[in-house]
C-alpha cells in the first residue's frame, strides 16, 4: 500500500529535502502551503520534485485549514516543519512566531486527535530550546532555557507534542535538531549569508560582509542527513524525543575561514562587525549529543562542516556567476 505523508513547511529547506526523501521511498506526498504573493516553490524545483507533490492551501495560524489538510491527505505520517524559523526576526514578530511555531502545533495535533488518531506525527523541535545551556553537551535530558521568542514558542510546540503523546496515546515524536544547512538554506542564516557573500566578493560583486557575533558557536550539520533522522523517528514502534546533531561545535569565525579559504580569500580582509546583527539575547554555544539517535535509530551524520561549507560555496559560486 502506498503511504501518504503530509508535510507542513514543504517549501522550506527541510521540506524540500524531506519531500524528495519520501517520494524516493514511494510515498504520496502532500504539502501544506501558505498563500504568498510571490513564488515559494523554488526549492522544490531545485530538488526536481515540484510536479510530484499534492499542494493543499493552508496556514498554521488557521486551525480550519490545517484540519482540512489532515482530512484531505488522510496521512499515515505528518511532518510539522512549518515555522517562522529565523531567530533574529522573532523579536520583531513575537506574536506571529508564538502563534505559528507554538499554537500552530496544537492546531495540527488536534486535527490528528479528532480525525486521524492513527497518524504518526513529527514535530520540528530545536536546539534553541537549550538556549542558555545547562550542560556542556546537550542531550534529551538537558533542561531547557530558551533565549528568544522563537525558542519560547518552539518549547511550547515541543511540550504540547509530549503532552498529546501522553494524554491521547498519539504516535507523536519530537526531533530536537541542531543547526543544519545546505545550498537551499535561506540567505538570512549565517552560513548562507557567508557563502553567498564570499562568492560575490570573489566575483567582484560585493566588497565587504557585515556580521554580528562571530564568536558564537554552533553544531552545524547537513539538512540532507537530518531529514533521514526525521523519517526514522516515525518508523519506530514507540514515539519518543531525539537530539539530532553532529557532536562538534565551531565558531562563526571559523566557519567564515572555511568558506573564504575555499575561494582563495582571507575572511579577515572582508568581514566587518556590525552591532545591528547582534541579538537582544544570544545563544553563545550549542553542542549536541546524538548518542540516542545513533543507538535507537541507527542514525549518524554523514557530512562534516568542511564538506558542507564547500558544497554551499560551490553552489553559490555557480549561482552568482549566472546573475
Ligand atoms: P525554513 O526554510 O524557514 O522553512 C519554513 C517553512 O515554514 C516554509 O515552508 C514556510 O513557508 C513555512 N511557513 C512559515 N509560516 C507558515 C505559516 N504561517 N503557515 C504555513 N507554513 C508556514 O525552515 P527550515 O530550516 O526548513 O526548518 C524546518 C523546521 O525545522 C522549522 O520548524 C524550524 O523552526 C525547525 N528547525 C530548523 C533547524 C535548522 O537548522 N534548519 C533546526 C532546528 C529546527 P514559505 O516558504 O511560504 O515562507
Ligand atoms: O545564527 C550568529 C548568530 O541565524 C547562528 C535556525 O534554523 O538554527 C537556526 O538558528 C549564529 C547566531 O541560526 C550573524 O548570532 C553572527 O549565534 O544562522 P543563524 P540560529 O539563530 O542558530 C536553530 C537550531 C533553529 O532552530 C533556527 O530555526 O550566528 N551570527 N553574525 C549571525 N547570524 C545571522 N543570521 N546573521 C549574521 O550576520
XYZ file of C-alpha atoms and ligand atoms in Angstrom:
409
model
C 0.000 0.000 0.000
C 1.280 3.481 -0.884
C 1.817 5.532 2.252
C 0.508 9.085 2.467
C 2.510 11.874 4.093
C 1.596 15.472 4.872
C 4.488 17.940 5.196
C 3.866 21.418 6.576
C 6.631 23.863 5.636
C 7.252 21.881 2.449
C 8.585 24.989 0.659
C 11.347 25.465 3.248
C 14.853 23.984 3.281
C 13.971 20.808 5.204
C 10.611 20.455 3.435
C 12.356 20.193 0.062
C 14.857 17.560 1.247
C 12.185 15.583 3.101
C 9.756 15.662 0.153
C 12.484 14.186 -2.074
C 13.334 11.509 0.508
C 9.684 10.429 0.909
C 8.974 10.482 -2.847
C 12.045 8.310 -3.398
C 10.618 5.882 -0.837
C 7.328 5.722 -2.785
C 5.143 7.912 -0.555
C 2.321 10.066 -1.866
C 3.462 13.463 -0.589
C 1.072 16.285 0.303
C 2.324 19.740 1.207
C 0.530 22.402 3.223
C 1.379 25.702 1.540
C 0.579 29.164 2.868
C -0.628 31.761 0.374
C 2.211 34.019 -0.776
C 2.168 36.763 -3.423
C 5.437 35.531 -4.926
C 6.796 32.118 -5.889
C 7.673 29.966 -2.884
C 8.312 26.652 -4.654
C 11.859 27.310 -5.924
C 13.459 24.791 -3.551
C 11.092 22.051 -4.724
C 12.089 22.857 -8.300
C 15.789 22.707 -7.333
C 15.161 19.232 -5.909
C 13.258 18.237 -9.073
C 10.070 17.316 -7.193
C 7.734 20.279 -7.753
C 5.362 18.378 -10.043
C 5.182 15.281 -7.813
C 3.526 16.910 -4.813
C -0.152 17.421 -3.978
C -0.445 21.000 -2.710
C -3.016 21.922 -0.070
C -3.660 25.570 0.778
C -3.448 26.410 4.439
C -1.756 28.319 7.206
C -0.625 27.066 10.601
C -2.385 30.040 12.200
C -5.708 28.921 10.705
C -6.997 25.824 12.504
C -9.718 25.173 9.901
C -7.246 24.990 7.038
C -4.935 22.712 8.998
C -7.861 20.432 9.831
C -8.922 20.330 6.176
C -5.397 19.399 5.082
C -5.325 16.479 7.514
C -8.718 15.214 6.350
C -7.880 15.596 2.635
C -4.447 13.969 2.802
C -5.523 11.081 5.097
C -1.888 10.850 6.175
C -0.037 7.894 7.640
C 2.643 10.382 8.671
C 2.612 14.129 9.331
C 5.846 16.138 9.474
C 5.315 19.552 11.050
C 8.130 21.689 9.648
C 6.227 24.963 9.182
C 7.554 27.831 11.257
C 8.743 31.396 11.391
C 12.222 29.938 11.771
C 14.544 32.957 11.797
C 15.535 33.555 15.425
C 16.510 37.221 14.912
C 13.072 38.026 13.405
C 11.277 36.532 16.385
C 11.984 39.646 18.493
C 10.325 41.771 15.787
C 7.354 39.409 15.382
C 6.984 37.675 18.745
C 3.224 37.189 18.474
C 3.227 35.740 14.936
C 6.106 33.498 15.947
C 4.164 32.352 19.016
C 1.036 31.596 17.008
C 2.690 29.801 14.070
C 5.508 27.981 15.890
C 3.632 27.369 19.137
C -0.170 27.285 18.872
C 0.034 26.060 15.278
C 1.344 22.755 16.601
C -1.834 22.353 18.650
C -3.951 23.031 15.570
C -2.278 20.093 13.884
C -2.292 17.761 16.886
C -5.981 18.484 17.497
C -6.825 17.699 13.870
C -4.934 14.399 14.158
C -6.529 13.571 17.501
C -10.038 14.175 16.173
C -9.874 12.954 12.585
C -6.867 10.681 12.189
C -5.594 9.292 15.513
C -3.579 6.501 13.862
C -1.382 9.115 12.079
C 2.243 9.322 13.181
C 3.429 12.854 13.944
C 6.856 14.523 13.788
C 7.459 17.888 15.462
C 10.410 20.044 14.355
C 11.856 20.986 17.733
C 15.155 22.800 18.043
C 18.401 23.189 19.944
C 17.303 26.822 20.500
C 15.201 25.388 23.368
C 18.507 24.790 25.235
C 19.445 28.475 24.767
C 21.443 29.411 27.854
C 22.904 25.944 28.101
C 22.570 23.982 31.333
C 25.077 21.284 30.335
C 28.255 21.462 28.253
C 26.867 18.936 25.757
C 23.085 18.849 25.390
C 21.003 15.667 25.181
C 17.358 14.645 25.673
C 17.662 15.079 29.479
C 19.242 18.551 29.493
C 16.936 21.216 31.000
C 15.675 23.874 28.573
C 16.339 27.633 28.857
C 15.183 29.381 25.652
C 16.635 32.820 24.888
C 14.348 34.172 22.151
C 10.613 34.375 21.366
C 11.391 31.676 18.755
C 12.894 29.384 21.399
C 9.980 30.014 23.751
C 7.377 29.292 21.032
C 9.203 26.116 19.992
C 9.307 24.975 23.612
C 5.510 25.216 23.719
C 5.368 23.185 20.484
C 7.690 20.602 22.000
C 5.760 20.165 25.236
C 2.342 20.076 23.572
C 3.690 17.245 21.410
C 4.844 15.365 24.520
C 1.516 16.153 26.183
C -0.636 14.832 23.313
C 1.504 11.703 23.191
C 0.928 11.099 26.912
C -2.699 12.298 27.049
C -4.115 10.702 23.908
C -1.600 7.986 23.136
C -0.688 9.582 19.783
C 2.432 8.382 17.967
C 3.962 11.866 18.311
C 7.744 12.332 18.255
C 9.876 15.396 18.608
C 13.244 15.833 16.901
C 15.467 18.278 18.763
C 17.553 19.234 15.772
C 20.701 21.331 15.971
C 21.540 23.771 13.147
C 21.522 22.143 9.740
C 22.341 23.832 6.479
C 22.551 23.238 2.735
C 22.669 25.140 -0.556
C 18.885 25.565 -0.052
C 19.323 27.402 3.279
C 17.612 30.825 3.495
C 20.048 33.657 2.741
C 19.422 35.334 6.126
C 21.013 32.481 8.105
C 24.682 32.955 8.828
C 26.149 30.055 6.806
C 24.358 31.049 3.567
C 24.959 34.739 4.254
C 28.680 33.951 4.404
C 28.877 31.586 1.395
C 26.796 33.943 -0.745
C 28.961 36.941 0.265
C 32.250 35.065 -0.281
C 31.059 34.116 -3.777
C 30.070 37.718 -4.550
C 33.318 39.133 -3.202
C 35.314 36.601 -5.223
C 33.426 37.613 -8.372
C 33.761 41.351 -7.715
C 30.053 41.881 -6.979
C 30.402 42.806 -3.282
C 33.165 44.445 -1.247
C 32.634 43.516 2.417
C 30.476 41.322 4.666
C 28.815 42.711 7.814
C 28.248 40.169 10.589
C 27.273 40.182 14.267
C 28.664 37.897 16.979
C 31.248 35.775 15.183
C 32.381 34.176 18.455
C 29.058 32.310 18.728
C 29.456 28.533 18.366
C 27.082 26.159 16.623
C 26.837 22.418 15.996
C 26.258 22.505 12.222
C 25.169 19.528 10.113
C 23.763 18.891 6.630
C 19.963 19.112 6.112
C 20.021 16.114 3.753
C 21.338 13.927 6.599
C 18.900 15.334 9.166
C 15.666 14.608 7.253
C 16.622 10.910 7.341
C 16.525 11.095 11.143
C 13.006 12.615 10.978
C 11.769 9.715 8.864
C 13.475 7.116 11.088
C 11.709 8.515 14.178
C 8.318 7.766 12.632
C 9.336 4.198 11.694
C 9.862 3.226 15.366
C 7.246 1.184 17.250
C 7.188 3.802 20.001
C 7.191 7.595 19.712
C 9.975 9.430 21.541
C 12.210 12.522 21.521
C 15.667 12.572 19.952
C 18.571 15.002 19.731
C 19.962 15.169 16.188
C 23.404 16.786 15.963
C 26.994 16.138 14.895
C 28.652 16.405 18.335
C 31.096 19.039 17.031
C 30.820 22.776 17.680
C 32.534 25.543 15.686
C 32.624 29.345 15.853
C 31.023 31.513 13.186
C 34.546 32.940 12.741
C 35.980 29.503 11.837
C 33.051 28.794 9.509
C 33.901 32.093 7.702
C 37.520 30.988 7.400
C 36.492 27.702 5.765
C 34.179 29.446 3.273
C 36.596 32.210 2.234
C 39.555 29.792 2.130
C 37.665 27.672 -0.367
C 37.731 30.530 -2.885
C 41.290 31.576 -2.020
C 40.374 34.613 0.118
C 41.206 35.592 3.708
C 37.956 36.365 5.598
C 39.801 38.876 7.823
C 40.175 41.187 4.819
C 36.399 41.397 4.234
C 34.376 40.668 7.402
C 33.250 43.739 9.370
C 31.483 43.589 12.701
C 28.165 45.456 12.741
C 26.260 45.856 16.043
C 22.990 45.746 14.030
C 23.452 41.981 13.707
C 23.853 41.324 17.438
C 20.754 39.878 19.133
C 18.954 41.156 22.240
C 19.891 37.857 23.904
C 22.411 35.492 22.355
C 22.776 31.729 22.418
C 26.561 31.686 22.731
C 27.250 27.999 22.257
C 25.409 24.808 21.306
C 26.821 21.299 21.188
C 24.553 18.291 20.801
C 24.955 14.686 21.869
C 23.362 12.459 19.204
C 24.107 9.184 21.062
C 20.437 8.210 21.481
C 19.635 8.807 17.787
C 22.630 6.661 16.931
C 21.723 3.890 19.404
C 17.963 3.681 18.776
C 17.551 4.939 15.192
C 20.907 3.809 13.835
C 21.360 7.392 12.588
C 24.729 9.092 12.118
C 25.666 12.375 10.421
C 27.496 11.696 7.149
C 28.680 15.212 6.281
C 31.279 17.224 8.220
C 31.314 21.026 8.331
C 34.166 21.395 5.866
C 32.354 19.278 3.255
C 29.071 21.085 3.933
C 30.516 24.597 3.565
C 32.382 23.590 0.411
C 29.122 22.202 -1.051
C 27.376 25.509 -0.259
C 30.285 27.590 -1.610
C 30.313 25.667 -4.898
C 26.561 26.166 -5.342
C 26.792 29.884 -4.550
C 29.781 30.399 -6.864
C 27.747 28.909 -9.728
C 24.584 30.838 -8.907
C 26.321 34.204 -8.509
C 28.192 33.676 -11.807
C 24.834 33.310 -13.628
C 23.332 36.508 -12.154
P 12.513 27.352 6.642
O 13.397 27.127 5.468
O 12.415 28.720 7.226
O 11.030 26.865 6.221
C 9.912 27.194 6.989
C 8.671 26.735 6.247
O 7.512 27.089 7.033
C 8.471 27.379 4.879
O 7.919 26.422 4.000
C 7.429 28.450 5.154
O 6.643 28.802 4.038
C 6.570 27.723 6.176
N 5.702 28.603 6.951
C 6.041 29.731 7.612
N 4.966 30.276 8.207
C 3.909 29.487 7.893
C 2.529 29.517 8.187
N 2.014 30.503 8.946
N 1.728 28.527 7.717
C 2.249 27.547 6.935
N 3.551 27.466 6.604
C 4.370 28.420 7.076
O 12.908 26.360 7.831
P 13.796 25.015 7.802
O 15.222 25.396 8.007
O 13.383 24.184 6.661
O 13.318 24.325 9.157
C 12.189 23.448 9.178
C 11.653 23.372 10.590
O 12.665 22.893 11.473
C 11.206 24.693 11.178
O 10.099 24.437 12.008
C 12.385 25.158 12.013
O 11.953 26.011 13.041
C 12.886 23.831 12.517
N 14.320 23.744 12.812
C 15.218 24.117 11.856
C 16.574 23.970 12.125
C 17.605 24.342 11.098
O 18.787 24.481 11.485
N 17.265 24.464 9.822
C 16.989 23.421 13.355
C 16.024 23.030 14.274
C 14.681 23.173 13.982
P 7.110 29.955 2.988
O 8.204 29.328 2.175
O 5.901 30.228 2.202
O 7.565 31.102 3.824
O 22.706 32.216 13.530
C 25.410 34.385 14.706
C 24.074 34.467 15.412
O 20.750 32.849 12.131
C 23.756 31.393 14.003
C 17.549 28.394 12.725
O 17.454 27.414 11.726
O 19.218 27.150 13.929
C 18.952 28.399 13.309
O 19.030 29.449 14.268
C 24.687 32.205 14.886
C 23.986 33.041 15.950
O 20.945 30.495 13.091
C 25.322 36.875 12.075
O 24.073 35.487 16.403
C 26.666 36.309 13.673
O 24.700 32.955 17.154
O 22.385 31.138 11.250
P 21.676 31.718 12.403
P 20.356 30.274 14.569
O 19.951 31.542 15.196
O 21.333 29.422 15.303
C 18.326 26.802 15.002
C 18.718 25.437 15.507
C 16.896 26.928 14.620
O 16.052 26.197 15.125
C 16.514 28.115 13.813
O 15.258 27.914 13.183
O 25.379 33.124 14.052
N 25.621 35.457 13.720
N 26.502 37.198 12.689
C 24.767 35.776 12.729
N 23.601 35.228 12.346
C 22.961 35.764 11.296
N 21.805 35.202 10.877
N 23.463 36.859 10.630
C 24.633 37.452 10.978
O 25.051 38.438 10.390
